[in-house]
Each structure stands twice: as C-alpha cells, then as structure tokens.
Amino acid sequence: MKLLRYGQPGAEKPGLLDASGRVRDLSGVVPDIAGEALSPDSLSKLAKLDPESLPRVEGIPQQDLRLGACVGNIGKYVCIGLNYADHAEEAGMPIPEEPIIFNKWTSAVVGPNDDIQVPRGSVKTDWEIELGVVIGAPGTYIDEADAMNHVAGFCVINDVSERDFQLNRAGTWDKGKGCDTFGPTGPWLVTQDEITDINNLDMWLDVDGERMQTGSTATLVFKVPHLVSYCSQFMSLQPGDVISTGTPPGVGMGQKPPRYLHGGEIVTLGIAGLGEQKSLVRPAIT
C-alpha cells in the first residue's frame, strides 16, 4: 500500500493511493496515518480493503491536490549522520564506527511539495535526499533479527540542513537540522510488501534540473535492521516515529566550490518505488 495524508496544512485527512494513481479517503477507517493506525494489525486490516469501495478524492495528488507529510503527529524524527561511505569522504570525515544519531525537530516537518524556507541569517542551506523508515510496532532493545517486524514502511525525506548552524554555531548538529520546513516527508508511506529489496533502491536529487545527488541504498554503511535495533538501545521506538537513514554524496557542502540554497531554486528528488518530491526554496525573511 501507499498511504498518504491530503488536504490543507493542519487539516490533512488519511488516504491511500489506488492503482490508477488517485487518492481514496480513509477517514471512515482510521483517524490519521499516525500512531496506532501504523501498527501491524491496523496495516493488515487496511491491506484487506478494496480501494474501489472507498470514496475517491477529487484532484490529482501533487498537482491540484496537496499532500501533507505521509506520517501525522510524528513523535520522534531521528536522523543518522554519515551513513554513506562516499558522503563521509566528501565531508572529509571518517566512516563512523557506529551510527551517529541526531534529531530533527518535528516542527520542521512539511509536505513533499511544500516550500522550503531559508532561515534568517542562513548562509549555507543545503539539501540531502534520504530514505525514511517509519516505525509501526513499539519496542526497546529490539533484536536486529526482529527489527523489520517493527517497521510500518518507508518514505522519501529531504533532510534540509543549514551547515553553518550545524557545524559552526556551537553545540550539536541539531541546531542546523530542525529549522521550520527542513523536513519534507513523503509523498507516501510505502508498506514493506511493495518493496522487493530495501537495500537496492536508486535515489537522486536535482537542483533547478541539474543532477546533484545520485546514489543507492545499496551503499548504506549501517542497514535498516541495524539502525532500528541500534536506535532502540537509546530510546523506545513508538508507532509513527521516523528514522532518516543518511544521504549519499552530492550535497551542496561537498561541491567544489560549495553550492547552497538561497531562494528561488526548485529542488526535486526521489527514490525508486517511494515517489518524488518537488519544493520551491524561498529566500530568508530579513
């Protein structure tokens, strides 16, 4: 299934994408694509529905029908740093011996086609395409062999980052990761049954039509089961939590010379089988 949330910001409704690419309303079945609606039992019930029996929503998703973030009421937005060896190389940093964890504030979360706002004082706003993992079953100290049983599905994430805030303004990376609009998420949450091999998905990102990032989940340093297990050693994972698994090379910071977003650019990105995003970057408000 491809689960989604549609409608105006703050008033999104749950839906699913049918075989023709149209949205079917799930409001009569679940209150939101969030929390317990992502549990294994709930997903099993949703999978048994006939999409044709659900009301069809007017409009074409990502054209004249706005999509919100594919997960509502996200509890934790956990990010993994330097999880592609070639990205670590372009950043001039060693490959980590264990996953680097940082956080993206949930107030950063927006829809897959919403605008990205350059924050006030920014000089190094950057892009990062990432595979998102959505938790469906709660757990702590999860065994790696059981980790995928805790995963509801996957999505596309743009881990927008302000590098000066992140690296030069003291403290942790979080400062440059959680600005408002820095978390475009979606367009849809794709359940595991639709993905043949999560470790072999092509991914890409363009800025104004120019290809900047080309990668594959095949080169993840720490794979999804390990990340789920590892994160659960430091926090309980709850339904609707999101883990953003790192980015391949090609970020603005790694360009020669570095290249950043200042406003007016169009950022387009996608992962095979998980959909695409397209966002307009708005200049900082002075």
XYZ file of N, CA and C in Angstrom:
858
model
N 0.836 -1.205 0.000
C 0.000 0.000 0.000
C 0.865 1.247 0.000
N 0.279 2.289 -0.557
C 0.857 3.622 -0.466
C -0.129 4.484 0.325
N 0.240 4.772 1.563
C -0.606 5.552 2.457
C -0.153 7.002 2.441
N -1.101 7.917 2.610
C -0.783 9.333 2.478
C -1.736 10.166 3.319
N -1.442 11.451 3.344
C -2.303 12.420 4.035
C -2.515 13.595 3.090
N -3.752 13.983 2.895
C -4.066 15.014 1.904
C -4.886 16.132 2.533
N -4.811 17.304 1.912
C -5.585 18.440 2.389
C -4.699 19.592 2.829
N -5.327 20.615 3.369
C -4.608 21.817 3.762
C -3.771 21.592 5.014
N -2.694 22.366 5.189
C -1.834 22.197 6.366
C -2.613 22.282 7.669
N -2.419 21.294 8.517
C -3.103 21.244 9.800
C -4.468 20.599 9.746
N -4.953 20.295 8.536
C -6.278 19.684 8.391
C -6.225 18.484 7.446
N -5.080 17.814 7.402
C -4.922 16.685 6.491
C -5.802 15.501 6.903
N -6.239 14.765 5.906
C -7.037 13.561 6.107
C -6.247 12.341 5.632
N -6.551 11.172 6.189
C -5.839 9.964 5.757
C -6.367 9.444 4.432
N -5.461 8.890 3.631
C -5.874 8.323 2.362
C -4.899 7.274 1.893
N -5.247 6.644 0.778
C -4.327 5.722 0.122
C -4.372 5.971 -1.369
N -3.302 5.580 -2.035
C -3.202 5.753 -3.476
C -3.694 4.484 -4.144
N -4.667 4.615 -5.060
C -5.167 3.423 -5.735
C -4.325 3.106 -6.967
N -4.695 2.043 -7.666
C -3.886 1.566 -8.790
C -3.831 2.560 -9.934
N -4.792 3.473 -9.998
C -4.818 4.470 -11.074
C -4.119 5.769 -10.687
N -3.545 5.800 -9.490
C -2.853 6.999 -9.056
C -3.740 8.048 -8.447
N -4.954 7.677 -8.079
C -5.882 8.603 -7.443
C -5.979 8.303 -5.951
N -6.390 9.313 -5.198
C -6.461 9.188 -3.744
C -7.832 8.675 -3.323
N -7.828 7.715 -2.405
C -9.049 7.205 -1.789
C -9.058 7.604 -0.317
N -10.197 8.071 0.141
C -10.313 8.601 1.502
C -10.420 7.467 2.521
N -9.590 7.546 3.562
C -9.603 6.555 4.642
C -10.202 7.109 5.929
N -10.832 8.272 5.872
C -11.328 8.914 7.088
C -12.328 8.056 7.841
N -13.078 7.222 7.132
C -14.051 6.358 7.786
C -13.455 5.098 8.373
N -12.142 4.924 8.189
C -11.486 3.696 8.627
C -10.476 3.979 9.737
N -9.649 4.994 9.554
C -8.654 5.389 10.564
C -8.694 6.910 10.711
N -8.369 7.426 11.895
C -8.415 8.876 12.087
C -7.270 9.602 11.399
N -6.146 8.943 11.201
C -4.985 9.571 10.590
C -3.978 8.474 10.248
N -3.012 8.809 9.390
C -1.890 7.901 9.154
C -0.870 8.235 10.222
N -1.091 7.698 11.392
C -0.318 8.075 12.580
C -0.551 7.050 13.676
N 0.402 6.990 14.604
C 0.220 6.197 15.815
C -0.245 4.778 15.550
N -1.304 4.389 16.245
C -1.790 3.003 16.190
C -2.276 2.587 14.813
N -2.596 3.544 13.960
C -3.004 3.210 12.592
C -1.863 2.561 11.817
N -0.634 2.693 12.335
C 0.526 2.114 11.678
C 0.939 0.780 12.285
N 0.194 0.288 13.235
C 0.524 -0.990 13.868
C 0.340 -2.136 12.870
N 0.990 -3.255 13.098
C 0.834 -4.385 12.178
C -0.618 -4.816 11.992
N -1.406 -4.849 13.064
C -2.808 -5.247 12.947
C -3.588 -4.264 12.082
N -3.344 -2.977 12.301
C -4.042 -1.961 11.521
C -3.656 -2.034 10.052
N -2.369 -2.168 9.767
C -1.935 -2.255 8.373
C -2.510 -3.496 7.694
N -2.627 -4.588 8.441
C -3.215 -5.800 7.881
C -4.672 -5.572 7.492
N -5.423 -4.850 8.333
C -6.821 -4.551 8.024
C -6.934 -3.622 6.825
N -6.051 -2.623 6.763
C -6.087 -1.692 5.639
C -5.766 -2.415 4.325
N -4.857 -3.373 4.382
C -4.464 -4.094 3.180
C -5.597 -4.930 2.610
N -6.561 -5.281 3.457
C -7.684 -6.103 3.004
C -8.821 -5.278 2.394
N -8.724 -3.961 2.492
C -9.760 -3.106 1.926
C -9.706 -3.115 0.410
N -10.867 -3.007 -0.220
C -10.944 -2.803 -1.664
C -10.929 -1.297 -1.908
N -9.861 -0.751 -2.490
C -9.811 0.694 -2.706
C -11.026 1.241 -3.450
N -11.617 0.427 -4.324
C -12.775 0.882 -5.082
C -13.984 1.137 -4.182
N -13.961 0.552 -2.977
C -15.074 0.741 -2.048
C -14.954 2.037 -1.253
N -13.805 2.699 -1.349
C -13.557 3.922 -0.596
C -13.868 5.150 -1.442
N -14.307 6.232 -0.830
C -14.599 7.448 -1.603
C -13.362 7.954 -2.328
N -13.547 8.313 -3.595
C -12.433 8.878 -4.348
C -12.362 10.379 -4.112
N -11.148 10.856 -3.861
C -10.928 12.272 -3.579
C -10.685 13.003 -4.886
N -11.321 14.150 -5.057
C -11.131 14.939 -6.273
C -9.717 15.495 -6.327
N -9.180 15.550 -7.524
C -7.863 16.136 -7.728
C -6.776 15.094 -7.939
N -5.680 15.541 -8.530
C -4.525 14.696 -8.797
C -3.476 14.981 -7.733
N -3.047 13.945 -6.995
C -2.062 14.199 -5.935
C -0.781 14.807 -6.479
N -0.281 15.788 -5.740
C 0.938 16.525 -6.076
C 0.759 17.425 -7.287
N -0.473 17.575 -7.765
C -0.761 18.551 -8.812
C -1.760 19.564 -8.262
N -3.039 19.198 -8.294
C -4.037 20.111 -7.725
C -4.609 19.591 -6.411
N -4.008 18.557 -5.862
C -4.379 18.044 -4.546
C -3.124 18.019 -3.683
N -3.095 18.883 -2.657
C -1.919 18.953 -1.794
C -1.809 17.705 -0.933
N -0.584 17.225 -0.772
C -0.288 16.153 0.162
C 0.498 16.721 1.335
N 0.133 16.302 2.536
C 0.931 16.637 3.707
C 2.007 15.589 3.906
N 2.768 15.737 4.966
C 3.721 14.685 5.327
C 2.970 13.369 5.444
N 3.583 12.276 5.002
C 2.859 10.998 4.930
C 2.633 10.369 6.292
N 3.236 10.905 7.340
C 3.014 10.449 8.710
C 2.552 11.644 9.529
N 1.465 11.475 10.241
C 0.962 12.549 11.078
C 1.433 12.412 12.518
N 1.496 13.534 13.210
C 1.809 13.538 14.641
C 3.060 12.723 14.959
N 4.122 12.974 14.198
C 5.378 12.247 14.409
C 5.882 12.511 15.827
N 6.210 11.436 16.531
C 6.704 11.596 17.892
C 8.182 11.957 17.933
N 9.003 11.164 17.240
C 10.443 11.403 17.183
C 10.889 11.345 15.729
N 11.738 12.278 15.345
C 12.315 12.312 13.998
C 13.821 12.154 14.180
N 14.261 10.902 14.117
C 15.640 10.547 14.416
C 16.421 10.468 13.107
N 17.588 11.092 13.070
C 18.403 11.105 11.862
C 19.759 10.436 12.105
N 20.290 9.870 11.034
C 21.575 9.183 11.091
C 22.571 9.936 10.210
N 23.736 10.246 10.777
C 24.732 11.013 10.045
C 25.819 10.154 9.427
N 26.335 10.606 8.282
C 27.492 9.985 7.624
C 27.296 8.483 7.426
N 26.128 8.105 6.912
C 25.804 6.688 6.771
C 26.030 6.163 5.352
N 26.695 6.953 4.515
C 27.171 6.500 3.213
C 28.668 6.792 3.173
N 29.464 5.796 2.862
C 30.917 5.963 2.921
C 31.388 7.082 2.002
N 30.788 7.198 0.811
C 31.233 8.212 -0.136
C 30.812 9.610 0.300
N 29.708 9.710 1.049
C 29.339 11.022 1.598
C 30.286 11.423 2.727
N 30.666 10.457 3.566
C 31.645 10.759 4.615
C 32.940 11.261 3.994
N 33.337 10.652 2.874
C 34.566 11.067 2.198
C 34.461 12.500 1.700
N 33.306 12.845 1.064
C 33.182 14.212 0.556
C 33.100 15.238 1.680
N 32.635 14.808 2.856
C 32.572 15.697 4.010
C 33.903 15.788 4.745
N 34.868 14.958 4.322
C 36.171 14.957 4.964
C 36.140 14.376 6.364
N 35.227 13.425 6.585
C 35.082 12.825 7.908
C 35.232 11.313 7.810
N 35.715 10.668 8.858
C 35.872 9.207 8.818
C 34.519 8.504 8.847
N 34.484 7.285 8.294
C 33.278 6.468 8.391
C 33.056 6.127 9.861
N 31.881 6.376 10.396
C 31.654 6.126 11.825
C 31.775 4.644 12.178
N 32.256 4.379 13.379
C 32.329 3.006 13.856
C 30.976 2.503 14.325
N 30.097 3.409 14.685
C 28.711 3.083 14.997
C 27.859 4.275 14.570
N 26.544 4.083 14.393
C 25.717 5.151 13.853
C 25.768 6.443 14.668
N 25.844 7.556 13.934
C 25.729 8.886 14.534
C 24.249 9.252 14.566
N 23.741 9.589 15.738
C 22.327 9.938 15.901
C 22.204 11.420 16.202
N 21.304 12.086 15.491
C 20.896 13.441 15.846
C 19.406 13.559 15.595
N 18.833 14.715 15.903
C 17.375 14.872 15.824
C 16.973 16.003 14.896
N 15.830 15.824 14.280
C 15.166 16.892 13.530
C 13.877 17.208 14.282
N 13.708 18.456 14.683
C 12.504 18.828 15.435
C 11.269 18.607 14.574
N 10.201 18.110 15.177
C 9.005 17.783 14.404
C 8.320 19.023 13.842
N 8.630 20.199 14.361
C 8.082 21.435 13.779
C 8.684 21.728 12.411
N 9.726 20.970 12.023
C 10.323 21.123 10.693
C 9.546 20.386 9.619
N 8.641 19.477 10.013
C 8.001 18.578 9.062
C 6.988 19.322 8.190
N 7.105 19.119 6.874
C 6.155 19.679 5.902
C 5.859 18.615 4.858
N 4.956 18.949 3.950
C 4.591 18.032 2.891
C 5.651 17.953 1.809
N 5.522 16.974 0.903
C 6.554 16.711 -0.099
C 6.674 17.775 -1.175
N 5.677 18.640 -1.293
C 5.726 19.694 -2.295
C 5.587 21.082 -1.690
N 5.666 21.149 -0.362
C 5.612 22.446 0.303
C 6.926 23.193 0.106
N 6.872 24.506 0.283
C 8.065 25.328 0.118
C 9.079 25.051 1.221
N 10.340 25.206 0.882
C 11.438 25.195 1.851
C 11.807 26.649 2.127
N 11.803 27.027 3.378
C 12.105 28.406 3.766
C 13.541 28.509 4.277
N 14.369 29.286 3.577
C 15.719 29.550 4.078
C 15.591 30.365 5.367
N 16.215 29.935 6.462
C 16.045 30.636 7.728
C 16.818 31.960 7.771
N 16.365 32.820 8.629
C 17.036 34.116 8.806
C 18.491 33.895 9.216
N 19.394 34.610 8.574
C 20.811 34.512 8.881
C 21.518 33.354 8.217
N 20.826 32.571 7.411
C 21.439 31.409 6.772
C 22.423 31.828 5.682
N 23.547 31.124 5.630
C 24.496 31.298 4.537
C 24.820 29.962 3.858
N 24.349 28.842 4.451
C 24.726 27.526 3.928
C 23.568 26.531 4.020
N 22.406 26.879 3.489
C 21.288 25.937 3.473
C 21.530 24.886 2.384
N 21.423 23.628 2.750
C 21.853 22.513 1.909
C 20.718 21.494 1.770
N 20.888 20.569 0.843
C 19.915 19.509 0.559
C 20.502 18.149 0.915
N 19.634 17.179 1.194
C 20.068 15.801 1.450
C 18.901 14.853 1.195
N 18.961 14.074 0.132
C 17.936 13.053 -0.049
C 18.228 11.872 0.868
N 17.163 11.348 1.494
C 17.352 10.235 2.434
C 16.165 9.268 2.380
N 16.446 8.029 2.690
C 15.418 7.008 2.902
C 14.878 7.146 4.316
N 13.568 7.269 4.443
C 12.933 7.323 5.748
C 12.337 5.978 6.124
N 12.505 5.602 7.383
C 11.932 4.366 7.930
C 10.877 4.769 8.959
N 9.663 4.276 8.802
C 8.555 4.623 9.689
C 8.277 3.442 10.611
N 8.280 3.703 11.904
C 8.055 2.647 12.890
C 6.560 2.355 13.013
N 6.234 1.041 13.095
C 4.844 0.642 13.230
C 4.531 -0.072 14.528
N 5.491 -0.803 15.043
C 5.301 -1.537 16.299
C 6.304 -1.018 17.323
N 5.874 -0.741 18.541
C 6.776 -0.186 19.544
C 7.814 -1.204 19.995
N 8.899 -0.682 20.550
C 9.903 -1.597 21.079
C 11.085 -0.880 21.689
N 11.728 -1.563 22.621
C 13.007 -1.127 23.159
C 13.952 -2.329 23.125
N 15.216 -2.072 22.986
C 16.226 -3.129 22.900
C 15.811 -4.195 21.881
N 15.459 -3.720 20.696
C 14.973 -4.607 19.639
C 16.134 -5.410 19.068
N 15.935 -6.705 18.937
C 16.940 -7.554 18.322
C 16.984 -7.266 16.817
N 18.188 -7.228 16.271
C 18.319 -6.905 14.845
C 17.560 -7.884 13.965
N 17.519 -9.153 14.353
C 16.807 -10.156 13.565
C 15.301 -9.923 13.554
N 14.793 -9.162 14.527
C 13.361 -8.894 14.641
C 13.002 -7.474 14.218
N 14.004 -6.696 13.813
C 13.812 -5.260 13.616
C 12.760 -4.938 12.553
N 12.741 -5.668 11.458
C 11.818 -5.328 10.376
C 10.360 -5.561 10.768
N 10.116 -6.351 11.796
C 8.750 -6.532 12.288
C 8.238 -5.280 13.000
N 9.126 -4.337 13.259
C 8.745 -3.081 13.899
C 8.590 -1.946 12.895
N 8.778 -2.242 11.608
C 8.750 -1.216 10.566
C 7.419 -1.248 9.828
N 6.752 -0.083 9.779
C 5.496 0.026 9.028
C 5.762 0.208 7.539
N 6.804 0.954 7.199
C 7.091 1.209 5.794
C 8.177 2.253 5.630
N 8.246 2.789 4.398
C 9.354 3.656 4.017
C 8.835 4.887 3.277
N 9.667 5.929 3.235
C 9.270 7.144 2.537
C 10.503 7.923 2.107
N 10.270 8.947 1.294
C 11.315 9.861 0.847
C 11.416 11.015 1.843
N 12.651 11.421 2.158
C 12.889 12.550 3.053
C 13.948 13.455 2.436
N 13.741 14.759 2.548
C 14.793 15.728 2.256
C 15.253 16.289 3.601
N 16.425 15.851 4.043
C 16.973 16.318 5.315
C 17.670 17.659 5.072
N 16.863 18.708 4.877
C 17.411 20.038 4.630
C 18.251 20.453 5.840
N 19.405 21.066 5.575
C 20.377 21.333 6.628
C 21.003 22.713 6.431
N 21.202 23.429 7.522
C 21.960 24.675 7.464
C 23.335 24.386 8.039
N 24.349 24.323 7.159
C 25.661 23.830 7.563
C 26.378 24.764 8.532
N 26.186 26.069 8.391
C 26.839 26.984 9.319
C 26.254 26.829 10.715
N 24.916 26.737 10.802
C 24.274 26.493 12.096
C 24.729 25.154 12.670
N 24.823 24.149 11.784
C 25.129 22.777 12.200
C 26.544 22.626 12.736
N 27.516 23.236 12.033
C 28.920 22.946 12.307
C 29.682 24.065 13.001
N 29.192 25.295 12.883
C 29.984 26.426 13.356
C 29.336 27.258 14.454
N 28.168 26.859 14.907
C 27.453 27.706 15.853
C 27.393 27.104 17.257
N 28.292 26.193 17.546
C 28.416 25.573 18.869
C 27.297 24.571 19.123
N 27.621 23.572 19.960
C 26.608 22.581 20.303
C 26.549 21.447 19.311
N 25.380 20.809 19.211
C 25.213 19.611 18.401
C 24.721 19.953 16.996
N 24.687 18.930 16.138
C 24.203 19.112 14.772
C 22.745 19.576 14.725
N 21.980 19.269 15.781
C 20.538 19.529 15.758
C 20.205 20.968 15.385
N 21.066 21.893 15.781
C 20.797 23.320 15.568
C 20.622 23.660 14.084
N 21.318 22.929 13.221
C 21.214 23.203 11.800
C 20.277 22.285 11.058
N 19.564 21.432 11.778
C 18.732 20.418 11.131
C 17.236 20.632 11.303
N 16.845 21.413 12.305
C 15.439 21.436 12.670
C 14.694 22.719 12.387
N 15.251 23.582 11.525
C 14.541 24.830 11.202
C 13.203 24.511 10.542
N 12.251 25.398 10.698
C 10.938 25.197 10.081
C 11.099 24.923 8.585
N 10.328 23.952 8.084
C 10.283 23.475 6.695
C 11.467 22.598 6.313
N 12.360 22.264 7.242
C 13.551 21.481 6.912
C 13.284 19.974 6.876
N 12.010 19.559 6.901
C 11.706 18.133 6.879
C 10.616 17.729 5.912
N 10.738 18.028 4.596
C 9.757 17.484 3.641
C 9.735 15.965 3.710
N 8.548 15.389 3.898
C 8.408 13.953 4.166
C 7.278 13.382 3.319
N 7.575 12.411 2.504
C 6.562 11.811 1.637
C 7.031 11.822 0.187
N 6.145 11.545 -0.767
C 4.705 11.782 -0.728
C 3.858 10.728 -0.006
N 4.327 9.475 -0.002
C 3.522 8.433 0.636
C 4.395 7.531 1.484
N 3.745 6.876 2.401
C 4.365 5.818 3.183
C 4.104 4.520 2.434
N 5.162 3.873 1.984
C 5.047 2.644 1.201
C 5.319 1.460 2.119
N 4.344 0.568 2.228
C 4.486 -0.568 3.137
C 5.498 -1.581 2.589
N 6.005 -2.404 3.500
C 7.118 -3.293 3.160
C 6.812 -4.254 2.016
N 5.566 -4.685 1.907
C 5.221 -5.672 0.895
C 5.427 -5.167 -0.533
N 5.526 -3.836 -0.713
C 5.699 -3.278 -2.051
C 7.168 -3.117 -2.435
N 8.066 -3.354 -1.494
C 9.491 -3.155 -1.746
C 10.200 -4.507 -1.768
N 10.755 -4.854 -2.921
C 11.430 -6.150 -3.066
C 12.726 -6.199 -2.276
N 13.519 -5.115 -2.371
C 14.819 -5.101 -1.698
C 15.111 -3.673 -1.249
N 14.931 -3.401 0.039
C 15.142 -2.052 0.561
C 16.608 -1.656 0.449
N 17.497 -2.622 0.279
C 18.933 -2.358 0.173
C 19.400 -2.190 -1.263
N 18.463 -1.920 -2.170
C 18.857 -1.737 -3.572
C 17.897 -0.783 -4.271
N 17.726 0.405 -3.688
C 16.835 1.410 -4.266
C 17.648 2.596 -4.775
N 17.469 2.939 -6.042
C 18.130 4.112 -6.597
C 17.526 5.382 -6.014
N 18.360 6.405 -5.826
C 17.905 7.675 -5.277
C 18.637 8.821 -5.975
N 17.951 9.974 -6.084
C 18.525 11.090 -6.835
C 17.957 12.411 -6.327
N 18.688 13.496 -6.592
C 18.212 14.838 -6.255
C 18.745 15.820 -7.285
N 17.858 16.699 -7.771
C 18.207 17.758 -8.721
C 17.959 19.124 -8.098
N 18.785 20.087 -8.452
C 18.541 21.490 -8.117
C 18.434 22.248 -9.435
N 17.269 22.832 -9.663
C 16.994 23.541 -10.925
C 17.306 22.673 -12.135
N 16.944 21.403 -12.046
C 17.107 20.493 -13.168
C 18.490 19.898 -13.327
N 19.433 20.282 -12.473
C 20.790 19.754 -12.557
C 20.969 18.642 -11.526
N 21.383 17.496 -11.978
C 21.557 16.359 -11.089
C 22.718 16.620 -10.125
N 22.398 16.575 -8.825
C 23.398 16.825 -7.791
C 23.728 15.548 -7.015
N 22.711 14.756 -6.711
C 22.927 13.517 -5.966
C 22.440 12.326 -6.769
N 23.259 11.312 -6.845
C 22.889 10.022 -7.424
C 23.425 8.958 -6.482
N 22.575 8.091 -6.025
C 23.038 7.085 -5.075
C 22.126 5.886 -5.044
N 22.394 5.018 -4.106
C 21.600 3.814 -3.918
C 21.669 3.396 -2.466
N 20.567 2.869 -1.971
C 20.582 2.351 -0.601
C 21.510 1.156 -0.459
N 22.009 0.638 -1.574
C 22.959 -0.476 -1.523
C 24.249 -0.086 -0.809
N 24.562 1.216 -0.762
C 25.825 1.639 -0.166
C 25.652 2.206 1.247
N 24.516 1.969 1.866
C 24.370 2.329 3.271
C 25.439 1.615 4.109
N 26.069 2.347 4.997
C 27.045 1.731 5.893
C 26.327 0.834 6.896
N 25.327 1.394 7.565
C 24.514 0.646 8.524
C 23.127 0.457 7.921
N 22.709 -0.788 7.733
C 21.453 -1.104 7.066
C 20.268 -0.872 7.999
N 19.080 -0.911 7.413
C 17.860 -0.578 8.151
C 17.681 -1.423 9.411
N 17.784 -2.761 9.369
C 17.581 -3.533 10.605
C 18.543 -3.126 11.719
N 19.794 -2.861 11.343
C 20.771 -2.458 12.362
C 20.388 -1.102 12.953
N 19.940 -0.173 12.110
C 19.585 1.157 12.602
C 18.400 1.104 13.556
N 17.390 0.303 13.217
C 16.227 0.184 14.092
C 16.657 -0.399 15.436
N 17.430 -1.472 15.389
C 17.912 -2.102 16.620
C 18.776 -1.137 17.422
N 19.690 -0.469 16.747
C 20.622 0.432 17.419
C 19.894 1.593 18.099
N 19.004 2.241 17.372
C 18.273 3.370 17.962
C 17.470 2.941 19.181
N 16.940 1.734 19.135
C 16.104 1.261 20.247
C 16.901 0.995 21.509
N 18.230 1.022 21.420
C 19.059 0.867 22.621
C 19.095 2.160 23.449
N 18.726 3.273 22.819
C 18.857 4.581 23.460
C 17.521 5.270 23.690
N 16.455 4.730 23.128
C 15.120 5.314 23.256
C 14.103 4.251 22.896
N 12.918 4.350 23.454
C 11.852 3.475 22.972
C 11.399 3.998 21.613
N 11.147 3.082 20.702
C 10.590 3.451 19.404
C 9.087 3.227 19.442
N 8.355 4.208 18.947
C 6.896 4.189 19.015
C 6.301 4.284 17.619
N 5.067 3.769 17.437
C 4.420 3.894 16.128
C 4.367 5.345 15.664
N 4.818 5.570 14.444
C 4.844 6.915 13.891
C 6.160 7.636 14.066
N 7.105 7.063 14.812
C 8.456 7.619 14.831
C 9.091 7.414 13.453
N 9.982 8.316 13.089
C 10.651 8.258 11.787
C 12.159 8.235 11.992
N 12.828 7.353 11.261
C 14.294 7.324 11.236
C 14.732 7.686 9.819
N 15.493 8.770 9.694
C 16.050 9.190 8.409
C 17.473 8.670 8.326
N 17.779 7.872 7.296
C 18.910 6.955 7.362
C 20.222 7.467 6.783
N 20.295 8.735 6.381
C 21.543 9.270 5.847
C 21.460 9.540 4.354
N 22.444 10.275 3.846
C 22.397 10.728 2.456
C 23.633 10.287 1.679
N 23.476 10.011 0.375
C 24.631 9.715 -0.471
C 25.372 11.006 -0.838
N 26.486 10.904 -1.565
C 27.254 12.100 -1.898
C 26.504 13.018 -2.860
N 27.002 14.262 -2.941
C 26.427 15.230 -3.859
C 25.740 16.391 -3.178
N 25.886 16.491 -1.860
C 25.281 17.619 -1.149
C 26.013 18.902 -1.517
N 25.372 20.033 -1.231
C 25.962 21.314 -1.600
C 27.299 21.566 -0.950
N 27.439 21.149 0.305
C 28.680 21.335 1.036
C 29.841 20.623 0.360
N 29.560 19.537 -0.360
C 30.598 18.747 -0.994
C 30.963 19.187 -2.397
N 30.227 20.175 -2.952
C 30.546 20.667 -4.288
C 31.849 21.466 -4.248
N 32.499 21.587 -5.392
C 33.733 22.365 -5.493
C 33.565 23.425 -6.570
N 33.322 24.683 -6.190
C 33.185 25.184 -4.818
C 31.831 24.792 -4.230
N 31.673 24.908 -2.896
C 30.385 24.584 -2.282
C 29.241 25.397 -2.898
N 28.073 24.792 -2.905
C 26.891 25.420 -3.504
C 25.729 25.271 -2.542
N 25.046 26.371 -2.273
C 23.976 26.335 -1.291
C 22.693 26.951 -1.857
N 21.599 26.767 -1.116
C 20.289 27.288 -1.499
C 20.090 28.672 -0.886
N 19.692 29.609 -1.719
C 19.489 30.980 -1.248
C 18.068 31.485 -1.494
N 17.315 30.779 -2.306
C 15.944 31.181 -2.611
C 15.734 31.264 -4.111
N 14.578 30.757 -4.559
C 14.249 30.745 -5.972
C 14.532 29.425 -6.654
N 15.295 28.549 -6.028
C 15.612 27.258 -6.625
C 14.423 26.288 -6.513
N 14.412 25.318 -7.403
C 13.477 24.192 -7.338
C 14.289 22.941 -7.036
N 13.952 22.273 -5.936
C 14.643 21.038 -5.551
C 13.694 19.869 -5.816
N 14.150 18.927 -6.627
C 13.362 17.747 -6.977
C 14.163 16.507 -6.591
N 13.491 15.530 -5.998
C 14.202 14.345 -5.528
C 13.272 13.144 -5.508
N 13.860 11.945 -5.528
C 13.030 10.755 -5.493
C 13.831 9.506 -5.186
N 13.109 8.476 -4.776
C 13.671 7.155 -4.531
C 12.800 6.138 -5.264
N 13.427 5.210 -5.955
C 12.690 4.222 -6.737
C 11.650 3.513 -5.883
N 10.404 3.533 -6.347
C 9.313 2.862 -5.661
C 8.676 3.649 -4.537
N 9.304 4.769 -4.141
C 8.796 5.528 -2.986
C 8.250 6.900 -3.365
N 8.385 7.297 -4.615
C 7.819 8.558 -5.048
C 8.829 9.688 -5.120
N 8.305 10.884 -5.418
C 9.144 12.050 -5.645
C 8.627 13.254 -4.872
N 9.539 14.190 -4.621
C 9.213 15.479 -4.031
C 9.642 16.586 -4.990
N 8.990 17.745 -4.854
C 9.388 18.933 -5.612
C 9.047 20.151 -4.775
N 10.073 20.922 -4.386
C 9.875 22.054 -3.491
C 10.507 23.318 -4.053
N 9.815 24.421 -3.894
C 10.370 25.745 -4.176
C 11.076 26.251 -2.919
N 12.279 26.778 -3.116
C 13.027 27.348 -1.997
C 12.741 28.838 -1.926
N 12.331 29.293 -0.761
C 12.031 30.715 -0.568
C 13.194 31.389 0.169
N 13.544 32.612 -0.241
C 14.661 33.313 0.393
C 14.359 33.655 1.842
N 15.423 33.853 2.585
C 15.264 34.199 4.001
C 14.508 35.508 4.157
N 13.693 35.557 5.172
C 12.965 36.784 5.506
C 13.864 37.614 6.411
N 14.161 38.821 6.015
C 15.056 39.668 6.803
C 14.274 40.455 7.857
